[in-house]
Short mmCIF file of N, CA and C in Angstrom, two decimals:
data_model
loop_
_atom_site.label_atom_id
_atom_site.label_comp_id
_atom_site.label_asym_id
_atom_site.label_seq_id
_atom_site.Cartn_x
_atom_site.Cartn_y
_atom_site.Cartn_z
N ALA A 49 117.88 80.57 106.72
CA ALA A 49 119.21 81.78 107.31
C ALA A 49 119.81 82.60 105.70
N LEU A 50 120.13 83.58 106.19
CA LEU A 50 120.64 84.28 104.64
C LEU A 50 121.33 83.56 103.81
N ALA A 51 121.27 83.48 102.04
CA ALA A 51 122.60 82.58 102.17
C ALA A 51 123.58 83.59 101.33
N GLY A 52 124.48 83.18 101.17
CA GLY A 52 126.05 83.80 100.71
C GLY A 52 126.67 84.37 101.42
N ARG A 53 127.39 85.70 101.27
CA ARG A 53 128.90 85.81 102.26
C ARG A 53 127.88 86.89 103.16
N ARG A 54 128.44 87.05 103.89
CA ARG A 54 128.30 88.10 105.20
C ARG A 54 126.49 88.53 105.20
N HIS A 55 125.45 87.42 106.12
CA HIS A 55 124.50 88.08 105.98
C HIS A 55 123.64 87.93 104.57
N GLY A 56 123.64 86.62 103.62
CA GLY A 56 123.20 86.73 102.47
C GLY A 56 123.55 87.71 101.74
N LEU A 57 124.88 88.47 101.74
CA LEU A 57 124.98 89.71 100.71
C LEU A 57 125.91 89.09 99.55
N VAL A 58 125.27 89.45 98.55
CA VAL A 58 125.55 88.92 97.31
C VAL A 58 124.91 90.63 96.10
N GLN A 59 126.57 90.71 96.46
CA GLN A 59 126.51 92.38 95.45
C GLN A 59 126.50 92.01 93.96
N GLU A 60 125.56 92.22 93.35
CA GLU A 60 125.02 92.84 91.89
C GLU A 60 125.66 93.70 91.28
N ARG A 61 125.50 93.55 89.87
CA ARG A 61 125.58 94.59 88.83
C ARG A 61 123.66 95.38 89.03
N PRO A 62 123.65 96.21 88.35
CA PRO A 62 122.18 96.72 88.13
C PRO A 62 122.30 96.69 86.94
N GLY A 63 121.03 95.58 86.21
CA GLY A 63 120.06 95.54 85.19
C GLY A 63 119.80 95.97 84.34
N PRO A 64 118.94 96.35 83.32
CA PRO A 64 118.19 97.27 82.76
C PRO A 64 117.59 97.26 83.13
N SER A 65 116.03 97.75 83.15
CA SER A 65 114.78 98.43 82.95
C SER A 65 114.20 97.27 82.36
N ARG A 66 113.46 96.06 83.10
CA ARG A 66 112.71 95.32 82.40
C ARG A 66 112.20 94.30 83.34
N ALA A 67 110.41 94.81 82.78
CA ALA A 67 109.51 94.13 83.47
C ALA A 67 108.89 92.98 83.34
N ASN A 68 109.56 91.61 81.73
CA ASN A 68 109.51 91.01 81.34
C ASN A 68 109.59 89.05 82.40
N MET A 69 109.96 88.54 83.08
CA MET A 69 109.92 87.58 83.40
C MET A 69 110.59 85.99 83.00
N VAL A 70 111.64 85.46 82.23
CA VAL A 70 111.52 84.11 81.97
C VAL A 70 109.77 83.28 81.24
N ASP A 71 109.93 84.06 80.27
CA ASP A 71 108.47 83.87 79.73
C ASP A 71 107.28 84.30 80.10
N MET A 72 107.37 85.12 81.14
CA MET A 72 106.00 85.27 81.97
C MET A 72 105.82 86.27 81.36
N GLU A 73 104.76 86.94 81.49
CA GLU A 73 103.70 87.82 81.34
C GLU A 73 104.40 89.18 82.50
N PRO A 74 104.04 90.63 81.93
CA PRO A 74 105.06 91.10 82.15
C PRO A 74 104.15 91.70 83.95
N VAL A 75 104.92 92.27 85.21
CA VAL A 75 103.93 92.11 86.35
C VAL A 75 103.31 93.49 85.81
N GLU A 76 102.31 93.55 86.75
CA GLU A 76 100.99 93.76 86.59
C GLU A 76 101.32 95.02 86.95
N ASP A 77 102.14 95.40 87.50
CA ASP A 77 101.87 96.93 88.60
C ASP A 77 104.09 97.82 87.95
N SER A 78 104.62 97.54 86.39
CA SER A 78 105.12 97.72 86.16
C SER A 78 106.05 98.69 87.01
N LYS A 79 105.35 98.91 87.21
CA LYS A 79 105.64 100.76 87.33
C LYS A 79 105.73 101.10 88.99
N ILE A 80 105.49 99.48 90.13
CA ILE A 80 106.03 99.84 91.59
C ILE A 80 107.32 100.14 91.79
N TRP A 81 108.43 99.57 91.18
CA TRP A 81 109.99 99.26 91.53
C TRP A 81 110.69 101.37 90.95
N ASP A 82 109.86 101.22 89.53
CA ASP A 82 110.53 103.11 90.19
C ASP A 82 110.03 103.41 91.19
N ASN A 83 109.02 103.54 91.76
CA ASN A 83 107.97 103.82 92.70
C ASN A 83 109.04 103.96 94.03
N ILE A 84 109.14 103.28 94.13
CA ILE A 84 110.23 102.64 95.33
C ILE A 84 111.24 103.65 94.89
N ALA A 85 111.79 103.27 93.89
CA ALA A 85 113.26 103.87 93.95
C ALA A 85 113.22 105.47 93.92
N GLY A 86 112.13 105.87 93.67
CA GLY A 86 111.66 107.19 93.60
C GLY A 86 111.52 108.32 95.02
N ASP A 87 110.31 108.80 94.58
CA ASP A 87 110.30 109.05 95.84
C ASP A 87 108.76 109.09 96.90
N ASP A 88 108.38 108.23 95.81
CA ASP A 88 107.22 107.37 96.03
C ASP A 88 107.36 106.89 98.24
N ALA A 89 105.54 107.39 98.55
CA ALA A 89 105.60 107.23 99.74
C ALA A 89 106.38 104.98 100.24
N THR A 90 105.45 104.79 98.73
CA THR A 90 106.41 103.21 99.08
C THR A 90 106.91 102.33 99.52
N ALA A 91 107.40 101.42 100.19
CA ALA A 91 109.17 101.57 100.71
C ALA A 91 109.77 99.47 100.43
N TRP A 92 108.39 99.23 100.39
CA TRP A 92 108.87 97.81 99.62
C TRP A 92 107.41 96.53 98.92
N CYS A 93 108.01 95.26 98.14
CA CYS A 93 107.41 95.26 97.77
C CYS A 93 107.84 94.06 97.26
N LEU A 94 106.55 93.05 97.33
CA LEU A 94 106.55 91.39 97.03
C LEU A 94 105.91 90.59 95.53
N LEU A 95 107.10 89.91 94.91
CA LEU A 95 106.58 89.68 93.76
C LEU A 95 105.81 88.13 94.00
N GLY A 96 105.08 87.72 93.27
CA GLY A 96 104.68 86.26 92.97
C GLY A 96 104.25 85.29 91.93
N VAL A 97 104.42 84.29 91.82
CA VAL A 97 104.13 83.88 90.55
C VAL A 97 102.35 83.58 90.45
N ASP A 98 101.37 84.28 89.28
CA ASP A 98 100.30 83.92 89.69
C ASP A 98 100.05 83.03 88.23
N GLY A 99 99.54 81.36 87.58
CA GLY A 99 99.79 81.51 86.43
C GLY A 99 100.69 81.51 85.84
N ASP A 100 100.51 82.40 84.71
CA ASP A 100 102.09 82.61 83.83
C ASP A 100 102.45 83.83 83.80
N GLU A 101 101.71 84.45 85.50
CA GLU A 101 102.28 85.70 85.37
C GLU A 101 102.78 86.30 86.98
N MET A 102 103.70 87.54 86.68
CA MET A 102 104.50 87.50 87.55
C MET A 102 103.43 88.56 88.27
N VAL A 103 102.97 88.61 89.15
CA VAL A 103 102.66 89.54 90.29
C VAL A 103 103.04 90.28 91.27
N VAL A 104 102.24 91.40 91.68
CA VAL A 104 102.74 92.47 92.56
C VAL A 104 101.86 91.80 94.07
N LYS A 105 102.20 90.88 94.80
CA LYS A 105 101.41 90.43 95.61
C LYS A 105 101.09 91.02 97.12
N HIS A 106 102.06 91.82 97.81
CA HIS A 106 101.83 92.77 98.70
C HIS A 106 102.60 94.18 98.24
N SER A 107 102.66 95.21 98.40
CA SER A 107 103.24 96.39 98.97
C SER A 107 102.94 97.52 100.01
N GLY A 108 103.56 98.23 100.49
CA GLY A 108 103.59 98.79 101.86
C GLY A 108 104.73 100.36 101.71
N ALA A 109 104.60 100.98 102.91
CA ALA A 109 104.82 101.84 102.77
C ALA A 109 105.64 101.86 104.49
N GLY A 110 105.57 100.17 105.20
CA GLY A 110 106.16 100.71 106.32
C GLY A 110 108.08 100.04 107.01
N GLY A 111 107.85 99.45 108.21
CA GLY A 111 108.95 98.93 107.99
C GLY A 111 109.28 97.53 107.74
N LEU A 112 110.85 96.61 107.79
CA LEU A 112 110.58 95.49 107.92
C LEU A 112 109.55 94.11 108.07
N ASP A 113 109.22 94.68 109.30
CA ASP A 113 108.70 93.96 110.22
C ASP A 113 106.94 93.75 109.49
N GLU A 114 106.47 95.12 108.85
CA GLU A 114 104.94 94.77 108.29
C GLU A 114 105.13 93.84 107.21
N MET A 115 106.65 94.21 106.49
CA MET A 115 107.04 93.30 105.00
C MET A 115 107.29 91.60 105.38
N LYS A 116 108.34 91.73 106.47
CA LYS A 116 107.73 90.27 107.10
C LYS A 116 106.29 89.25 107.34
N LYS A 117 105.47 90.44 107.59
CA LYS A 117 104.12 88.98 108.25
C LYS A 117 103.79 88.61 106.63
N HIS A 118 104.79 89.24 105.46
CA HIS A 118 103.72 87.90 104.65
C HIS A 118 104.71 86.84 103.97
N LEU A 119 106.16 86.91 105.04
CA LEU A 119 107.23 85.53 104.24
C LEU A 119 106.39 84.63 105.23
N LYS A 120 105.61 83.68 104.56
CA LYS A 120 104.77 82.86 105.45
C LYS A 120 105.94 81.72 104.93
N PRO A 121 105.44 80.44 106.10
CA PRO A 121 106.78 78.94 105.50
C PRO A 121 106.39 78.41 103.98
N ASP A 122 105.05 78.27 103.59
CA ASP A 122 104.50 77.94 102.04
C ASP A 122 104.13 78.70 100.93
N SER A 123 106.04 79.87 101.35
CA SER A 123 105.53 81.10 100.24
C SER A 123 107.19 81.00 98.91
N MET A 124 106.24 81.47 98.47
CA MET A 124 108.25 81.76 96.99
C MET A 124 107.59 82.53 96.65
N LEU A 125 108.21 84.04 97.77
CA LEU A 125 108.51 85.71 97.10
C LEU A 125 109.85 86.38 96.37
N PHE A 126 109.27 86.96 95.55
CA PHE A 126 110.81 88.02 94.92
C PHE A 126 110.58 89.70 95.82
N GLY A 127 110.85 89.86 96.38
CA GLY A 127 110.90 91.33 97.01
C GLY A 127 111.87 92.21 96.73
N GLY A 128 111.64 93.48 97.03
CA GLY A 128 112.58 94.59 96.95
C GLY A 128 111.92 95.93 97.62
N PHE A 129 113.18 96.75 98.03
CA PHE A 129 112.75 97.60 99.32
C PHE A 129 113.73 98.17 99.50
N ARG A 130 113.73 99.80 99.88
CA ARG A 130 114.74 100.69 99.73
C ARG A 130 115.03 101.38 101.08
N VAL A 131 115.99 101.43 101.48
CA VAL A 131 116.89 102.02 102.34
C VAL A 131 117.18 103.66 102.13
N ASP A 132 116.95 103.98 103.21
CA ASP A 132 118.52 105.57 102.78
C ASP A 132 118.99 105.98 104.00
N GLY A 133 120.42 105.53 103.09
CA GLY A 133 121.27 105.90 103.92
C GLY A 133 121.19 107.70 104.79
N VAL A 134 121.35 108.50 105.43
CA VAL A 134 121.22 109.49 106.05
C VAL A 134 122.60 110.30 106.92
N ASP A 135 122.49 111.48 106.70
CA ASP A 135 123.60 112.10 106.72
C ASP A 135 123.36 113.50 106.89
N LYS A 136 123.50 113.71 108.41
CA LYS A 136 123.49 115.58 109.00
C LYS A 136 124.35 116.09 109.13
N ARG A 137 124.82 117.15 108.94
CA ARG A 137 125.84 117.42 109.35
C ARG A 137 126.12 118.52 108.70
N GLY A 138 126.72 119.79 109.38
CA GLY A 138 126.26 121.24 109.62
C GLY A 138 124.61 121.94 108.69
N GLY A 139 123.80 121.00 109.76
CA GLY A 139 122.47 121.69 109.09
C GLY A 139 121.94 121.42 107.68
N VAL A 140 122.50 120.87 107.28
CA VAL A 140 122.63 120.16 106.08
C VAL A 140 122.00 118.52 106.08
N THR A 141 121.02 118.05 105.87
CA THR A 141 120.07 116.50 105.71
C THR A 141 120.80 116.18 104.41
N SER A 142 121.59 114.68 104.06
CA SER A 142 121.92 114.36 103.45
C SER A 142 121.44 112.86 103.01
N ARG A 143 120.20 112.87 101.81
CA ARG A 143 120.42 111.16 101.97
C ARG A 143 120.65 110.59 100.81
N ARG A 144 120.78 108.66 100.84
CA ARG A 144 121.56 108.28 99.17
C ARG A 144 120.65 107.13 99.52
N CYS A 145 119.89 107.00 98.22
CA CYS A 145 118.87 105.16 98.35
C CYS A 145 119.45 104.34 98.36
N LYS A 146 119.49 103.17 99.11
CA LYS A 146 119.79 102.04 98.95
C LYS A 146 119.01 101.02 98.51
N LEU A 147 118.69 100.42 97.26
CA LEU A 147 117.92 99.32 97.23
C LEU A 147 118.35 97.85 96.97
N VAL A 148 117.91 97.31 97.87
CA VAL A 148 117.81 95.84 98.24
C VAL A 148 116.80 94.97 97.60
N ALA A 149 117.77 93.96 96.89
CA ALA A 149 116.20 92.77 96.48
C ALA A 149 116.82 91.67 96.72
N PHE A 150 115.57 90.85 97.14
CA PHE A 150 115.83 89.70 97.54
C PHE A 150 114.99 88.57 96.94
N SER A 151 115.26 87.25 97.06
CA SER A 151 114.84 85.95 97.24
C SER A 151 113.72 85.44 98.47
N PHE A 152 112.90 84.84 98.64
CA PHE A 152 112.17 84.23 99.21
C PHE A 152 111.55 82.50 99.33
N ALA A 153 112.09 81.58 100.18
CA ALA A 153 111.56 80.46 99.79
C ALA A 153 111.68 79.70 101.35
N GLY A 154 110.17 79.59 101.84
CA GLY A 154 109.84 79.68 103.46
C GLY A 154 110.18 77.85 102.92
N GLU A 155 110.13 77.80 103.97
CA GLU A 155 111.03 76.36 104.69
C GLU A 155 109.93 75.28 104.13
N SER A 156 108.92 75.22 103.90
CA SER A 156 107.44 74.57 103.25
C SER A 156 107.50 74.09 101.79
N VAL A 157 108.32 75.22 101.34
CA VAL A 157 108.05 75.21 99.79
C VAL A 157 108.91 73.43 99.16
N LYS A 158 107.83 73.89 98.95
CA LYS A 158 108.56 71.93 97.69
C LYS A 158 109.82 72.44 96.87
N PRO A 159 110.78 71.38 96.63
CA PRO A 159 111.70 70.97 95.66
C PRO A 159 111.56 72.05 94.77
N MET A 160 110.75 71.61 94.05
CA MET A 160 110.33 71.30 92.10
C MET A 160 110.19 73.52 92.21
N VAL A 161 109.08 73.94 93.80
CA VAL A 161 109.03 75.51 93.23
C VAL A 161 110.18 75.79 93.56
N ARG A 162 111.38 76.14 94.69
CA ARG A 162 112.46 76.24 94.21
C ARG A 162 113.20 76.78 93.39
N ALA A 163 112.75 75.25 92.67
CA ALA A 163 113.33 75.51 90.85
C ALA A 163 113.48 76.41 90.72
N GLN A 164 111.70 76.13 90.34
CA GLN A 164 111.63 77.48 89.54
C GLN A 164 111.51 78.47 90.16
N GLY A 165 111.99 78.67 91.21
CA GLY A 165 112.14 80.07 91.29
C GLY A 165 113.73 80.33 90.95
N ARG A 166 114.59 79.59 91.22
CA ARG A 166 115.92 79.47 90.84
C ARG A 166 116.23 80.25 89.56
N GLN A 167 115.09 79.84 88.26
CA GLN A 167 115.69 80.15 87.23
C GLN A 167 114.48 81.43 87.08
N HIS A 168 113.85 81.74 87.69
CA HIS A 168 112.72 83.51 87.37
C HIS A 168 114.09 84.69 88.25
N MET A 169 115.24 83.72 88.88
CA MET A 169 115.61 84.96 89.78
C MET A 169 116.47 85.72 88.83
N SER A 170 116.90 85.29 87.55
CA SER A 170 117.37 86.26 86.99
C SER A 170 117.02 87.51 86.13
N GLN A 171 115.26 86.83 86.04
CA GLN A 171 115.07 87.98 85.42
C GLN A 171 114.28 88.82 86.17
N VAL A 172 113.63 88.42 87.42
CA VAL A 172 112.85 88.95 88.44
C VAL A 172 114.62 90.08 89.04
N LEU A 173 115.81 89.72 89.11
CA LEU A 173 116.52 90.62 89.58
C LEU A 173 116.39 92.60 88.33
N LYS A 174 116.39 91.79 87.14
CA LYS A 174 116.05 92.80 85.91
C LYS A 174 115.16 93.96 86.37
N TYR A 175 114.30 93.78 87.08
CA TYR A 175 112.56 94.41 87.07
C TYR A 175 113.41 94.82 88.65
N PHE A 176 114.03 94.00 89.44
CA PHE A 176 114.65 95.11 90.35
C PHE A 176 115.62 95.73 90.50
N HIS A 177 115.20 96.86 88.68
CA HIS A 177 117.02 97.06 88.47
C HIS A 177 117.51 97.85 89.39
N GLY A 178 118.71 98.66 89.28
CA GLY A 178 119.38 99.35 89.93
C GLY A 178 119.51 98.59 91.51
N HIS A 179 119.44 97.74 91.85
CA HIS A 179 119.67 96.95 93.51
C HIS A 179 121.13 97.64 93.51
N HIS A 180 120.92 97.23 94.62
CA HIS A 180 122.31 97.79 95.19
C HIS A 180 123.96 95.90 96.30
N LEU A 181 122.44 95.53 96.76
CA LEU A 181 122.48 94.22 97.40
C LEU A 181 121.36 93.00 96.99
N LYS A 182 121.63 91.80 96.87
CA LYS A 182 120.95 91.13 97.04
C LYS A 182 120.92 89.81 97.94
N LEU A 183 119.50 89.49 98.61
CA LEU A 183 119.57 88.40 99.97
C LEU A 183 119.88 87.67 98.90
N ASP A 184 119.10 85.88 99.76
CA ASP A 184 118.30 85.01 99.58
C ASP A 184 118.12 84.55 101.07
N ILE A 185 116.48 84.48 101.51
CA ILE A 185 116.25 84.01 102.96
C ILE A 185 115.65 82.99 102.87
N THR A 186 115.63 82.10 103.91
CA THR A 186 114.73 81.06 103.56
C THR A 186 113.98 81.31 105.25
N ASP A 187 115.36 82.03 106.50
CA ASP A 187 113.66 82.49 107.63
C ASP A 187 113.30 83.90 107.51
N PRO A 188 112.45 84.21 107.54
CA PRO A 188 112.02 85.43 108.04
C PRO A 188 112.57 85.74 109.14
N ASP A 189 113.18 85.19 110.36
CA ASP A 189 113.39 86.15 111.18
C ASP A 189 114.82 86.33 110.53
N ASP A 190 115.64 85.99 109.74
CA ASP A 190 117.19 86.34 109.16
C ASP A 190 117.05 87.47 109.07
N LEU A 191 115.48 88.21 108.40
CA LEU A 191 116.21 89.26 107.64
C LEU A 191 115.52 90.42 108.85
N THR A 192 116.89 90.84 109.77
CA THR A 192 116.65 91.70 110.83
C THR A 192 118.01 93.17 110.58
N GLU A 193 116.90 94.43 110.27
CA GLU A 193 117.95 95.45 111.06
C GLU A 193 119.32 94.71 110.62
N ASP A 194 119.92 94.63 111.58
CA ASP A 194 121.32 94.89 112.11
C ASP A 194 121.87 93.81 110.96
N ALA A 195 121.39 92.82 110.13
CA ALA A 195 121.69 91.81 109.02
C ALA A 195 121.16 92.97 108.28
N VAL A 196 120.84 93.62 107.61
CA VAL A 196 120.45 94.66 106.31
C VAL A 196 121.58 95.92 106.36
N VAL A 197 121.53 96.52 107.63
CA VAL A 197 122.41 97.68 108.22
C VAL A 197 123.74 97.13 108.15
N GLY A 198 123.96 96.10 108.43
CA GLY A 198 125.62 95.25 108.11
C GLY A 198 126.27 95.49 106.68
N SER A 199 125.16 94.52 106.18
CA SER A 199 125.20 94.54 103.82
C SER A 199 125.13 95.52 103.81
N LEU A 200 124.51 96.46 104.10
CA LEU A 200 125.29 97.99 103.94
C LEU A 200 125.74 98.14 103.69
N ARG A 201 126.74 98.22 104.64
CA ARG A 201 127.75 98.63 105.35
C ARG A 201 129.03 98.25 104.84
N SER A 202 128.87 96.49 104.51
CA SER A 202 129.70 96.12 104.12
C SER A 202 130.27 96.59 103.11
N ALA A 203 129.19 96.76 101.96
CA ALA A 203 129.16 97.46 100.31
C ALA A 203 129.46 98.97 100.16
N GLY A 204 129.25 99.51 101.58
CA GLY A 204 128.99 101.07 101.28
C GLY A 204 130.53 101.39 101.67
N GLY A 205 132.04 101.43 101.42
CA GLY A 205 133.23 102.10 101.37
C GLY A 205 133.62 102.51 102.06
N ALA A 206 134.68 103.69 101.63
CA ALA A 206 134.71 103.95 102.62
C ALA A 206 133.26 105.69 103.16
N HIS A 207 133.35 106.14 102.33
CA HIS A 207 131.10 106.67 103.07
C HIS A 207 130.35 105.82 103.77
N GLN A 208 130.44 105.63 105.10
CA GLN A 208 129.40 105.42 105.93
C GLN A 208 127.73 106.73 105.70
N PRO A 209 127.00 106.13 105.83
CA PRO A 209 125.89 107.15 105.61
C PRO A 209 125.99 107.37 107.50
N GLN A 210 125.34 107.89 108.49
CA GLN A 210 125.54 107.97 109.61
C GLN A 210 124.67 107.00 109.84
N PHE A 211 123.93 107.60 109.25
CA PHE A 211 122.27 105.85 110.24
C PHE A 211 121.22 105.55 108.53
N PHE A 212 120.32 104.78 108.83
CA PHE A 212 119.77 104.38 107.77
C PHE A 212 118.44 104.66 107.89
N GLU A 213 117.54 104.80 106.68
CA GLU A 213 115.98 104.58 107.18
C GLU A 213 115.42 103.72 106.15
N PHE A 214 114.33 102.94 106.60
CA PHE A 214 113.03 102.41 106.00
C PHE A 214 111.95 103.18 106.06
N GLY A 215 111.38 103.43 105.14
CA GLY A 215 110.08 103.64 104.38
C GLY A 215 109.30 103.78 106.60
N SER A 216 108.20 104.63 106.82
CA SER A 216 107.90 104.59 108.21
C SER A 216 108.04 104.44 109.14
N ALA A 217 108.85 103.23 109.23
CA ALA A 217 109.37 102.73 110.32
C ALA A 217 110.41 103.52 110.47
N GLY A 218 111.04 104.30 109.48
CA GLY A 218 112.40 104.89 110.04
C GLY A 218 113.66 104.75 110.87
N ARG A 219 114.80 105.12 111.28
CA ARG A 219 115.36 104.82 111.49
C ARG A 219 115.86 103.15 111.63
N LEU A 220 116.54 103.01 110.90
CA LEU A 220 117.62 102.00 111.24
C LEU A 220 118.85 101.64 111.83
N GLY A 221 119.37 100.57 112.70
CA GLY A 221 121.38 100.55 112.97
C GLY A 221 121.28 101.77 113.98
N GLY A 222 122.00 102.16 114.32
CA GLY A 222 123.36 102.87 115.54
C GLY A 222 123.31 104.12 114.03
N ASP A 223 123.70 105.19 115.07
CA ASP A 223 124.47 105.97 114.70
C ASP A 223 125.70 106.04 114.25
N VAL A 224 126.10 106.08 113.09
CA VAL A 224 128.17 105.99 112.74
C VAL A 224 128.64 107.12 114.14
N ALA A 225 128.07 108.51 113.78
CA ALA A 225 128.61 109.43 115.04
C ALA A 225 128.64 109.07 115.79
N ALA A 226 127.43 108.90 117.05
CA ALA A 226 127.45 108.50 118.00
C ALA A 226 128.00 107.15 118.64
N ALA A 227 128.49 106.48 117.47
CA ALA A 227 129.75 105.11 117.83
C ALA A 227 130.50 105.84 118.03
N ALA A 228 130.96 106.61 117.39
CA ALA A 228 132.12 107.04 116.77
C ALA A 228 132.79 107.83 118.06
N SER A 229 131.87 108.34 118.56
CA SER A 229 131.64 109.30 119.52
C SER A 229 132.00 108.92 121.08
N GLU A 230 130.70 107.61 121.23
CA GLU A 230 131.02 106.29 122.23
C GLU A 230 132.57 106.06 122.56
N ALA A 231 133.38 105.43 121.97
CA ALA A 231 134.11 104.27 121.37
C ALA A 231 135.17 105.61 121.55
N ALA A 232 135.23 106.49 121.19
CA ALA A 232 136.46 107.79 121.41
C ALA A 232 135.98 107.80 122.89
N ALA A 233 135.80 108.44 123.51
CA ALA A 233 135.53 109.03 125.22
C ALA A 233 135.52 107.51 125.80
N LYS A 234 135.44 106.07 125.51
CA LYS A 234 135.83 104.89 126.01
C LYS A 234 137.44 104.75 126.57
N ALA A 235 137.72 105.27 124.61
CA ALA A 235 139.60 105.00 124.18
C ALA A 235 140.45 105.98 125.89
N GLU A 236 139.68 107.30 125.69
CA GLU A 236 140.15 108.47 126.27
C GLU A 236 140.15 107.81 128.14
N ALA A 237 138.74 106.91 128.47
CA ALA A 237 138.95 106.83 130.16
C ALA A 237 139.88 105.73 130.27
N ASP A 238 140.26 104.72 128.82
CA ASP A 238 140.71 103.84 129.06
C ASP A 238 142.54 104.28 129.33
N GLY A 239 142.48 104.82 128.64
CA GLY A 239 144.10 105.77 128.95
C GLY A 239 144.33 106.03 129.90
N GLY A 240 143.05 107.20 130.20
CA GLY A 240 143.24 107.85 131.71
C GLY A 240 143.27 106.79 132.52
N ALA A 241 142.44 105.43 133.39
CA ALA A 241 142.33 104.73 134.11
C ALA A 241 143.65 103.96 133.85
N GLY A 242 144.96 104.17 132.72
CA GLY A 242 145.66 103.04 132.74
C GLY A 242 146.53 104.16 133.44
N GLY A 243 146.55 105.81 133.72
CA GLY A 243 147.88 106.60 133.39
C GLY A 243 148.31 106.88 135.09
N ASP A 244 147.08 106.41 135.98
CA ASP A 244 146.98 106.67 137.49
C ASP A 244 147.50 105.60 138.33
#
């Protein structure tokens, strides 16, 4: 399950950009996170320990389903992905990048490996610098569009984007404007029904 408050949401302060992790060698492709945070087509990456190095195990441009295929029961991985909050108003489209970091320990991962993963986590989060949310996951099925969107909206404050997009998978979650319009229409219908 997602650990922590509200779908595993733990809000973190962004750390400085640094790829060294708990006295390990730097991540093999230390620029991949900067690419994800920028305008690169890459939308997500998964890091794992390989000997005494932290390396990029997988990356892609697709959505959650593409990424989750690599979250196996015997895997201990650290992931990060980009979600764009999108507003379309008055013919103008604006995008706000939201970065999510997470740890994944599959149900078959040995306790000692889990403990080692926890030791790496603080430095992993520094690699995923600028992240807005941090999630802890043990079951890939808990990493759903609704959980991600719900966590982002909870942390988003007063300004809420109309919808979110994730890589080439496109839109995540509902459209705020459409939902508000539907709620207003329902309230008006209920009021009209009560007045008859």
